[in-house]
PDB file of C-alpha atoms in Angstrom:
ATOM      1  CA  MET E  17     -19.288 -80.876 -38.618  1.00 39.00           C
ATOM      2  CA  PRO E  18     -22.884 -82.556 -37.412  1.00 44.00           C
ATOM      3  CA  THR E  19     -25.183 -79.711 -36.318  1.00 50.00           C
ATOM      4  CA  THR E  20     -25.267 -82.265 -33.110  1.00 54.00           C
ATOM      5  CA  THR E  21     -22.315 -81.435 -32.566  1.00 66.00           C
ATOM      6  CA  THR E  22     -21.966 -79.619 -28.917  1.00 70.00           C
ATOM      7  CA  VAL E  23     -19.343 -79.090 -26.383  1.00 81.00           C
ATOM      8  CA  PRO E  24     -19.688 -80.864 -23.052  1.00 82.00           C
ATOM      9  CA  SER E  25     -18.110 -77.694 -20.449  1.00 85.00           C
ATOM     10  CA  VAL E  26     -19.831 -75.626 -22.005  1.00 88.00           C
ATOM     11  CA  GLU E  27     -22.966 -77.045 -21.762  1.00 87.00           C
ATOM     12  CA  ARG E  28     -22.588 -77.258 -17.838  1.00 88.00           C
ATOM     13  CA  ALA E  29     -21.374 -74.278 -17.361  1.00 89.00           C
ATOM     14  CA  LEU E  30     -24.715 -73.083 -19.827  1.00 88.00           C
ATOM     15  CA  GLN E  31     -26.497 -75.289 -16.976  1.00 88.00           C
ATOM     16  CA  ILE E  32     -25.135 -73.286 -14.382  1.00 89.00           C
ATOM     17  CA  LEU E  33     -25.647 -70.392 -14.658  1.00 88.00           C
ATOM     18  CA  GLU E  34     -29.374 -71.960 -14.733  1.00 85.00           C
ATOM     19  CA  VAL E  35     -29.515 -73.144 -11.753  1.00 85.00           C
ATOM     20  CA  LEU E  36     -27.864 -69.774 -10.047  1.00 85.00           C
ATOM     21  CA  ASP E  37     -30.309 -68.280 -11.758  1.00 81.00           C
ATOM     22  CA  SER E  38     -33.185 -70.080  -9.709  1.00 73.00           C
ATOM     23  CA  SER E  39     -31.300 -69.899  -6.390  1.00 74.00           C
ATOM     24  CA  ARG E  40     -32.491 -66.463  -4.227  1.00 70.00           C
ATOM     25  CA  ARG E  41     -29.556 -67.711  -2.666  1.00 78.00           C
ATOM     26  CA  GLY E  42     -27.134 -69.134  -4.885  1.00 84.00           C
ATOM     27  CA  MET E  43     -26.142 -72.452  -4.358  1.00 88.00           C
ATOM     28  CA  ASN E  44     -22.583 -74.685  -3.599  1.00 90.00           C
ATOM     29  CA  ILE E  45     -19.992 -76.499  -5.358  1.00 90.00           C
ATOM     30  CA  ALA E  46     -21.455 -80.031  -3.593  1.00 90.00           C
ATOM     31  CA  GLU E  47     -25.416 -78.434  -4.110  1.00 89.00           C
ATOM     32  CA  LEU E  48     -23.916 -77.722  -8.271  1.00 90.00           C
ATOM     33  CA  GLY E  49     -22.155 -81.062  -8.175  1.00 88.00           C
ATOM     34  CA  ARG E  50     -25.533 -82.466  -7.149  1.00 89.00           C
ATOM     35  CA  LYS E  51     -27.625 -80.721  -9.007  1.00 87.00           C
ATOM     36  CA  LEU E  52     -26.548 -80.770 -12.182  1.00 88.00           C
ATOM     37  CA  ASP E  53     -25.373 -84.563 -11.631  1.00 89.00           C
ATOM     38  CA  ILE E  54     -21.940 -83.693 -11.978  1.00 89.00           C
ATOM     39  CA  PRO E  55     -18.517 -84.986  -9.927  1.00 89.00           C
ATOM     40  CA  ARG E  56     -17.788 -81.725  -7.198  1.00 88.00           C
ATOM     41  CA  SER E  57     -14.098 -81.174  -9.296  1.00 90.00           C
ATOM     42  CA  THR E  58     -15.460 -80.883 -12.377  1.00 90.00           C
ATOM     43  CA  ALA E  59     -17.977 -78.146 -10.986  1.00 88.00           C
ATOM     44  CA  HIS E  60     -15.240 -76.385  -8.253  1.00 91.00           C
ATOM     45  CA  VAL E  61     -13.505 -75.963 -12.154  1.00 92.00           C
ATOM     46  CA  LEU E  62     -16.197 -74.658 -13.676  1.00 92.00           C
ATOM     47  CA  VAL E  63     -17.622 -72.055 -11.604  1.00 90.00           C
ATOM     48  CA  LEU E  64     -13.690 -70.885 -10.578  1.00 91.00           C
ATOM     49  CA  THR E  65     -14.068 -70.333 -14.836  1.00 92.00           C
ATOM     50  CA  LEU E  66     -16.964 -68.330 -14.883  1.00 91.00           C
ATOM     51  CA  GLU E  67     -16.368 -66.255 -11.324  1.00 89.00           C
ATOM     52  CA  ARG E  68     -12.636 -65.106 -13.253  1.00 90.00           C
ATOM     53  CA  CYS E  69     -14.430 -64.281 -16.131  1.00 90.00           C
ATOM     54  CA  GLY E  70     -17.078 -62.050 -13.856  1.00 88.00           C
ATOM     55  CA  TYR E  71     -20.439 -63.709 -14.465  1.00 88.00           C
ATOM     56  CA  VAL E  72     -20.726 -65.270 -11.015  1.00 88.00           C
ATOM     57  CA  THR E  73     -19.477 -63.728  -7.531  1.00 89.00           C
ATOM     58  CA  LYS E  74     -18.595 -65.571  -4.529  1.00 86.00           C
ATOM     59  CA  SER E  75     -21.417 -64.701  -1.208  1.00 79.00           C
ATOM     60  CA  ALA E  76     -18.864 -62.498   1.702  1.00 72.00           C
ATOM     61  CA  ASN E  77     -20.584 -64.920   4.326  1.00 73.00           C
ATOM     62  CA  SER E  78     -21.110 -67.907   3.028  1.00 77.00           C
ATOM     63  CA  ARG E  79     -19.072 -70.216   0.001  1.00 83.00           C
ATOM     64  CA  ASN E  80     -22.533 -69.953  -1.896  1.00 88.00           C
ATOM     65  CA  TYR E  81     -22.059 -68.720  -5.313  1.00 90.00           C
ATOM     66  CA  MET E  82     -24.676 -66.185  -7.292  1.00 87.00           C
ATOM     67  CA  LEU E  83     -24.897 -64.546 -10.780  1.00 84.00           C
ATOM     68  CA  SER E  84     -23.304 -61.083 -10.896  1.00 83.00           C
ATOM     69  CA  MET E  85     -24.900 -58.774 -12.299  1.00 77.00           C
ATOM     70  CA  LYS E  86     -22.700 -59.099 -15.575  1.00 77.00           C
ATOM     71  CA  VAL E  87     -25.118 -61.710 -16.432  1.00 76.00           C
ATOM     72  CA  PHE E  88     -28.622 -59.103 -16.360  1.00 68.00           C
ATOM     73  CA  ASN E  89     -26.598 -56.664 -18.411  1.00 65.00           C
ATOM     74  CA  LEU E  90     -26.014 -58.912 -20.989  1.00 67.00           C
ATOM     75  CA  GLY E  91     -29.694 -58.895 -22.083  1.00 61.00           C
ATOM     76  CA  ARG E  92     -30.781 -55.936 -20.285  1.00 58.00           C
ATOM     77  CA  GLU E  93     -30.451 -53.541 -23.943  1.00 49.00           C
ATOM     78  CA  MET E  94     -32.104 -56.398 -25.634  1.00 54.00           C
ATOM     79  CA  VAL E  95     -34.743 -56.255 -22.841  1.00 53.00           C
ATOM     80  CA  GLN E  96     -35.242 -52.409 -22.787  1.00 46.00           C
ATOM     81  CA  ASN E  97     -35.301 -52.411 -26.183  1.00 46.00           C
ATOM     82  CA  GLN E  98     -38.173 -54.651 -26.317  1.00 61.00           C
ATOM     83  CA  LYS E  99     -41.098 -52.668 -28.480  1.00 79.00           C
ATOM     84  CA  LEU E 100     -43.591 -53.670 -25.205  1.00 85.00           C
ATOM     85  CA  SER E 101     -40.855 -52.004 -22.022  1.00 86.00           C
ATOM     86  CA  GLU E 102     -41.144 -49.076 -24.126  1.00 86.00           C
ATOM     87  CA  ILE E 103     -44.583 -49.232 -25.054  1.00 88.00           C
ATOM     88  CA  ALA E 104     -45.710 -49.646 -22.017  1.00 91.00           C
ATOM     89  CA  LEU E 105     -43.078 -46.797 -20.676  1.00 91.00           C
ATOM     90  CA  GLY E 106     -45.351 -43.738 -19.851  1.00 91.00           C
ATOM     91  CA  PRO E 107     -48.737 -46.178 -18.827  1.00 93.00           C
ATOM     92  CA  MET E 108     -46.217 -47.567 -16.274  1.00 94.00           C
ATOM     93  CA  LYS E 109     -45.216 -44.034 -15.185  1.00 94.00           C
ATOM     94  CA  TRP E 110     -48.821 -42.890 -14.869  1.00 94.00           C
ATOM     95  CA  LEU E 111     -50.074 -45.993 -12.871  1.00 95.00           C
ATOM     96  CA  SER E 112     -47.000 -45.447 -10.450  1.00 94.00           C
ATOM     97  CA  ALA E 113     -47.801 -41.734  -9.356  1.00 93.00           C
ATOM     98  CA  GLN E 114     -51.542 -42.360  -9.220  1.00 94.00           C
ATOM     99  CA  ALA E 115     -51.469 -45.187  -6.820  1.00 93.00           C
ATOM    100  CA  ARG E 116     -47.864 -43.853  -5.691  1.00 94.00           C
ATOM    101  CA  LEU E 117     -46.488 -47.981  -5.636  1.00 95.00           C
ATOM    102  CA  THR E 118     -43.802 -49.394  -7.862  1.00 92.00           C
ATOM    103  CA  SER E 119     -45.116 -51.029 -10.772  1.00 95.00           C
ATOM    104  CA  HIS E 120     -43.539 -53.965 -12.885  1.00 94.00           C
ATOM    105  CA  LEU E 121     -44.111 -55.490 -16.737  1.00 96.00           C
ATOM    106  CA  ALA E 122     -43.643 -59.129 -16.598  1.00 94.00           C
ATOM    107  CA  VAL E 123     -43.168 -61.413 -19.465  1.00 92.00           C
ATOM    108  CA  LEU E 124     -43.152 -65.244 -19.044  1.00 89.00           C
ATOM    109  CA  GLU E 125     -40.165 -67.022 -20.574  1.00 84.00           C
ATOM    110  CA  ASN E 126     -39.160 -70.644 -19.181  1.00 76.00           C
ATOM    111  CA  ASP E 127     -41.717 -70.522 -16.795  1.00 82.00           C
ATOM    112  CA  GLN E 128     -40.576 -67.654 -15.103  1.00 86.00           C
ATOM    113  CA  ALA E 129     -41.472 -64.032 -14.892  1.00 90.00           C
ATOM    114  CA  VAL E 130     -39.010 -61.925 -16.079  1.00 90.00           C
ATOM    115  CA  TYR E 131     -39.192 -58.408 -15.696  1.00 90.00           C
ATOM    116  CA  VAL E 132     -38.600 -56.615 -18.431  1.00 90.00           C
ATOM    117  CA  GLN E 133     -40.039 -52.505 -17.597  1.00 92.00           C
ATOM    118  CA  LYS E 134     -40.448 -50.738 -14.307  1.00 93.00           C
ATOM    119  CA  VAL E 135     -41.356 -47.549 -12.330  1.00 93.00           C
ATOM    120  CA  GLU E 136     -40.244 -46.634  -9.151  1.00 90.00           C
ATOM    121  CA  GLY E 137     -42.897 -44.993  -6.314  1.00 85.00           C
ATOM    122  CA  PRO E 138     -42.632 -42.070  -4.680  1.00 84.00           C
ATOM    123  CA  GLY E 139     -41.451 -42.479  -0.289  1.00 72.00           C
ATOM    124  CA  PHE E 140     -38.168 -43.627   0.074  1.00 67.00           C
ATOM    125  CA  ILE E 141     -39.288 -47.831  -0.219  1.00 70.00           C
ATOM    126  CA  ARG E 142     -37.646 -49.144  -2.846  1.00 73.00           C
ATOM    127  CA  PHE E 143     -37.739 -53.059  -3.832  1.00 75.00           C
ATOM    128  CA  ASP E 144     -35.242 -55.073  -5.180  1.00 72.00           C
ATOM    129  CA  THR E 145     -36.719 -56.559  -9.198  1.00 76.00           C
ATOM    130  CA  THR E 146     -34.226 -55.191 -11.310  1.00 82.00           C
ATOM    131  CA  VAL E 147     -34.849 -55.248 -15.780  1.00 84.00           C
ATOM    132  CA  GLY E 148     -34.232 -58.572 -16.806  1.00 83.00           C
ATOM    133  CA  LYS E 149     -34.678 -60.231 -12.978  1.00 84.00           C
ATOM    134  CA  ARG E 150     -36.086 -63.082 -13.687  1.00 86.00           C
ATOM    135  CA  THR E 151     -38.768 -64.897 -10.091  1.00 86.00           C
ATOM    136  CA  ASN E 152     -41.004 -67.248  -9.462  1.00 87.00           C
ATOM    137  CA  LEU E 153     -44.175 -68.070 -10.617  1.00 90.00           C
ATOM    138  CA  HIS E 154     -46.475 -69.652  -7.680  1.00 90.00           C
ATOM    139  CA  CYS E 155     -45.744 -67.307  -5.147  1.00 91.00           C
ATOM    140  CA  THR E 156     -45.031 -63.400  -6.877  1.00 93.00           C
ATOM    141  CA  SER E 157     -48.554 -61.940  -8.675  1.00 95.00           C
ATOM    142  CA  VAL E 158     -47.066 -61.346 -11.791  1.00 95.00           C
ATOM    143  CA  GLY E 159     -46.263 -65.661 -11.955  1.00 94.00           C
ATOM    144  CA  LYS E 160     -49.941 -65.597 -11.817  1.00 95.00           C
ATOM    145  CA  VAL E 161     -51.312 -63.684 -13.824  1.00 96.00           C
ATOM    146  CA  LEU E 162     -48.828 -65.432 -16.165  1.00 95.00           C
ATOM    147  CA  LEU E 163     -50.156 -69.151 -15.716  1.00 94.00           C
ATOM    148  CA  ALA E 164     -53.717 -68.714 -15.271  1.00 94.00           C
ATOM    149  CA  TYR E 165     -53.782 -66.572 -19.153  1.00 93.00           C
ATOM    150  CA  CYS E 166     -51.407 -68.443 -19.962  1.00 88.00           C
ATOM    151  CA  GLN E 167     -52.517 -71.396 -22.489  1.00 85.00           C
ATOM    152  CA  GLU E 168     -54.064 -74.215 -21.072  1.00 87.00           C
ATOM    153  CA  ALA E 169     -51.985 -76.958 -22.309  1.00 86.00           C
ATOM    154  CA  HIS E 170     -48.341 -74.701 -21.125  1.00 83.00           C
ATOM    155  CA  ARG E 171     -50.130 -74.025 -17.955  1.00 86.00           C
ATOM    156  CA  LYS E 172     -51.112 -78.468 -17.322  1.00 86.00           C
ATOM    157  CA  GLU E 173     -47.126 -78.758 -17.791  1.00 85.00           C
ATOM    158  CA  PHE E 174     -45.773 -76.730 -15.432  1.00 84.00           C
ATOM    159  CA  LEU E 175     -48.398 -77.611 -12.580  1.00 84.00           C
ATOM    160  CA  SER E 176     -47.289 -81.384 -13.785  1.00 83.00           C
ATOM    161  CA  LYS E 177     -43.389 -80.740 -13.024  1.00 80.00           C
ATOM    162  CA  MET E 178     -43.163 -77.552 -10.356  1.00 78.00           C
ATOM    163  CA  THR E 179     -40.777 -78.001  -7.706  1.00 77.00           C
ATOM    164  CA  TYR E 180     -42.959 -75.697  -4.457  1.00 82.00           C
ATOM    165  CA  ALA E 181     -40.505 -73.484  -3.179  1.00 84.00           C
ATOM    166  CA  ARG E 182     -41.260 -72.065   0.644  1.00 89.00           C
ATOM    167  CA  TYR E 183     -40.156 -68.511   0.513  1.00 90.00           C
ATOM    168  CA  THR E 184     -42.935 -67.639   3.644  1.00 92.00           C
ATOM    169  CA  ARG E 185     -45.240 -69.672   5.502  1.00 93.00           C
ATOM    170  CA  LYS E 186     -48.110 -68.024   3.168  1.00 93.00           C
ATOM    171  CA  THR E 187     -46.257 -69.539   0.476  1.00 92.00           C
ATOM    172  CA  ILE E 188     -48.460 -72.040  -2.340  1.00 91.00           C
ATOM    173  CA  THR E 189     -46.557 -74.740  -1.925  1.00 89.00           C
ATOM    174  CA  THR E 190     -48.882 -77.213  -3.319  1.00 89.00           C
ATOM    175  CA  ALA E 191     -50.002 -77.403  -7.102  1.00 88.00           C
ATOM    176  CA  ALA E 192     -53.750 -78.585  -6.287  1.00 90.00           C
ATOM    177  CA  ALA E 193     -53.656 -75.141  -4.239  1.00 92.00           C
ATOM    178  CA  LEU E 194     -51.662 -73.068  -7.370  1.00 92.00           C
ATOM    179  CA  ARG E 195     -54.379 -74.413  -8.807  1.00 92.00           C
ATOM    180  CA  LEU E 196     -57.422 -73.196  -6.776  1.00 94.00           C
ATOM    181  CA  GLU E 197     -55.433 -69.641  -6.500  1.00 94.00           C
ATOM    182  CA  LEU E 198     -55.474 -69.097 -10.539  1.00 95.00           C
ATOM    183  CA  ALA E 199     -58.997 -69.948 -11.180  1.00 94.00           C
ATOM    184  CA  LYS E 200     -60.111 -67.082  -8.731  1.00 95.00           C
ATOM    185  CA  THR E 201     -57.108 -64.664  -9.734  1.00 95.00           C
ATOM    186  CA  VAL E 202     -59.055 -65.365 -13.356  1.00 95.00           C
ATOM    187  CA  GLU E 203     -62.796 -65.313 -11.269  1.00 95.00           C
ATOM    188  CA  ARG E 204     -61.409 -61.725 -10.069  1.00 94.00           C
ATOM    189  CA  GLY E 205     -59.112 -60.696 -13.163  1.00 95.00           C
ATOM    190  CA  TYR E 206     -56.086 -59.987 -11.333  1.00 96.00           C
ATOM    191  CA  ALA E 207     -53.612 -61.973  -8.736  1.00 96.00           C
ATOM    192  CA  LEU E 208     -52.617 -61.160  -4.921  1.00 95.00           C
ATOM    193  CA  ASP E 209     -49.007 -61.811  -3.792  1.00 94.00           C
ATOM    194  CA  ASP E 210     -50.333 -61.672  -0.280  1.00 92.00           C
ATOM    195  CA  GLU E 211     -46.270 -62.005   1.478  1.00 90.00           C
ATOM    196  CA  GLU E 212     -45.963 -65.189  -0.094  1.00 91.00           C
ATOM    197  CA  GLU E 213     -42.608 -64.415  -1.161  1.00 89.00           C
ATOM    198  CA  GLU E 214     -41.063 -61.881   0.858  1.00 88.00           C
ATOM    199  CA  LEU E 215     -42.457 -60.878   4.410  1.00 91.00           C
ATOM    200  CA  GLU E 216     -44.449 -56.815   5.032  1.00 91.00           C
ATOM    201  CA  VAL E 217     -44.598 -57.079   0.749  1.00 90.00           C
ATOM    202  CA  ARG E 218     -47.217 -57.719  -1.174  1.00 94.00           C
ATOM    203  CA  CYS E 219     -48.426 -57.028  -4.835  1.00 95.00           C
ATOM    204  CA  LEU E 220     -51.814 -57.007  -7.320  1.00 97.00           C
ATOM    205  CA  ALA E 221     -51.423 -58.080 -11.288  1.00 97.00           C
ATOM    206  CA  VAL E 222     -53.104 -57.335 -13.578  1.00 97.00           C
ATOM    207  CA  PRO E 223     -52.687 -59.273 -17.481  1.00 96.00           C
ATOM    208  CA  VAL E 224     -51.698 -57.272 -20.676  1.00 95.00           C
ATOM    209  CA  PHE E 225     -53.551 -58.357 -23.354  1.00 91.00           C
ATOM    210  CA  ASN E 226     -52.293 -57.147 -27.725  1.00 84.00           C
ATOM    211  CA  PRO E 227     -54.776 -56.056 -29.416  1.00 80.00           C
ATOM    212  CA  ARG E 228     -55.490 -59.004 -30.390  1.00 80.00           C
ATOM    213  CA  GLY E 229     -56.797 -60.459 -27.882  1.00 85.00           C
ATOM    214  CA  GLU E 230     -53.405 -62.259 -27.017  1.00 87.00           C
ATOM    215  CA  LEU E 231     -51.594 -62.104 -23.044  1.00 91.00           C
ATOM    216  CA  VAL E 232     -48.663 -60.630 -23.331  1.00 91.00           C
ATOM    217  CA  ALA E 233     -47.424 -59.416 -20.103  1.00 93.00           C
ATOM    218  CA  ALA E 234     -48.336 -59.040 -16.410  1.00 96.00           C
ATOM    219  CA  LEU E 235     -48.991 -55.313 -14.768  1.00 97.00           C
ATOM    220  CA  SER E 236     -47.845 -54.943 -11.332  1.00 95.00           C
ATOM    221  CA  VAL E 237     -47.466 -53.136  -8.018  1.00 96.00           C
ATOM    222  CA  THR E 238     -46.162 -54.085  -5.597  1.00 93.00           C
ATOM    223  CA  GLY E 239     -46.014 -52.600  -1.723  1.00 90.00           C
ATOM    224  CA  THR E 240     -46.036 -52.859   1.291  1.00 90.00           C
ATOM    225  CA  LEU E 241     -48.622 -54.508   4.329  1.00 90.00           C
ATOM    226  CA  GLY E 242     -49.838 -50.485   4.944  1.00 89.00           C
ATOM    227  CA  THR E 243     -49.345 -49.220   1.454  1.00 90.00           C
ATOM    228  CA  ILE E 244     -51.730 -52.054   0.031  1.00 93.00           C
ATOM    229  CA  VAL E 245     -54.034 -53.003   2.502  1.00 93.00           C
ATOM    230  CA  ASP E 246     -57.683 -54.521   1.730  1.00 93.00           C
ATOM    231  CA  GLN E 247     -60.057 -51.764   1.915  1.00 94.00           C
ATOM    232  CA  ASN E 248     -57.676 -49.745  -0.842  1.00 93.00           C
ATOM    233  CA  ILE E 249     -57.231 -53.033  -3.257  1.00 94.00           C
ATOM    234  CA  PRO E 250     -60.903 -52.359  -5.396  1.00 96.00           C
ATOM    235  CA  PRO E 251     -59.256 -48.602  -6.445  1.00 96.00           C
ATOM    236  CA  ILE E 252     -56.104 -50.381  -6.969  1.00 96.00           C
ATOM    237  CA  VAL E 253     -57.340 -52.638  -9.541  1.00 96.00           C
ATOM    238  CA  SER E 254     -58.442 -50.473 -11.446  1.00 96.00           C
ATOM    239  CA  LEU E 255     -55.729 -48.679 -11.542  1.00 96.00           C
ATOM    240  CA  LEU E 256     -54.056 -51.298 -13.106  1.00 96.00           C
ATOM    241  CA  GLN E 257     -56.669 -52.389 -15.527  1.00 95.00           C
ATOM    242  CA  ARG E 258     -56.417 -48.884 -17.113  1.00 94.00           C
ATOM    243  CA  ALA E 259     -52.819 -48.538 -17.306  1.00 95.00           C
ATOM    244  CA  SER E 260     -53.510 -52.065 -19.173  1.00 94.00           C
ATOM    245  CA  ALA E 261     -55.253 -50.708 -20.950  1.00 92.00           C
ATOM    246  CA  ARG E 262     -53.388 -48.475 -22.451  1.00 91.00           C
ATOM    247  CA  ILE E 263     -50.578 -50.169 -22.974  1.00 90.00           C
ATOM    248  CA  CYS E 264     -53.066 -52.203 -26.010  1.00 86.00           C
ATOM    249  CA  ASN E 265     -54.167 -48.676 -27.133  1.00 82.00           C
ATOM    250  CA  TYR E 266     -50.579 -48.188 -27.625  1.00 72.00           C
ATOM    251  CA  ALA E 267     -49.872 -51.178 -28.701  1.00 64.00           C
ATOM    252  CA  GLU E 268     -52.192 -51.133 -31.369  1.00 65.00           C
ATOM    253  CA  ALA E 269     -51.344 -47.257 -32.412  1.00 60.00           C
ATOM    254  CA  ARG E 270     -48.462 -48.752 -33.823  1.00 61.00           C
ATOM    255  CA  GLU E 271     -49.088 -51.883 -34.585  1.00 56.00           C
ATOM    256  CA  GLU E 272     -51.716 -49.471 -37.184  1.00 53.00           C
ATOM    257  CA  HIS E 273     -48.436 -46.937 -37.975  1.00 46.00           C
ATOM    258  CA  GLU E 274     -46.136 -49.911 -38.438  1.00 53.00           C
ATOM    259  CA  ARG E 275     -48.395 -51.445 -41.517  1.00 54.00           C
ATOM    260  CA  MET E 276     -48.569 -47.809 -42.860  1.00 48.00           C
ATOM    261  CA  GLU E 277     -45.023 -46.930 -42.618  1.00 48.00           C
ATOM    262  CA  PRO E 278     -43.983 -48.510 -45.476  1.00 45.00           C
ATOM    263  CA  GLU E 279     -47.051 -46.892 -47.605  1.00 45.00           C
ATOM    264  CA  ILE E 280     -46.187 -43.899 -46.324  1.00 38.00           C
ATOM    265  CA  LYS E 281     -42.376 -43.245 -47.718  1.00 43.00           C
ATOM    266  CA  GLU E 282     -43.267 -45.037 -51.284  1.00 42.00           C
TER     267      GLU E 282
END
């Protein structure tokens, strides 16, 4: 059988999952058909199949379909087992305790940021984020860091094809504005999401580098307008940078241990 042989229905079903993954409110059958340029009847059959198998769920208040937790759980164990998320957990616990804010670690994957670790901050405020969840790059602090510090060719490609979904009146919606924001991020060493994805929510993020100086992730803290005020930004950024350095140091120690392990066994 030729290696190029594919099953169109499987491809379309996976495309539906990918489209729903990038949509915050979900999509109805008609929207999915238009988005993927397939007949509405075909979209309907595929969505019903995915729903029956437990991979999508229908909103109780609309005709929109969304991904179910089963999809997130498929990759949860793999994500949680990543060395980076394990290495970062200790420094992130320290960060959340010191800053009294929820911390997140995100990596770049397929033009989105994916959360690979999360530590809740103290108090009663909880944020709708989970390990394995994807989020946009143009309106989040982790996304801006991942874009600002990634390879220039990748950044140019992303900016040339990006669709800028608006979530609040503060959301960046043009490539020109995002370029300026990314330049500012590199200049000051951190990114700010100031109610750009969700009202009343502020986030700060810094880059995380591996021992070779390569960008591997973005580390952030999330709070409200009342917990991340302007005068507190410098000390919070300092905590973020210290936690990021700890992650890098732990990664270096682990790499050294793994290099030495074969010698120890011998």
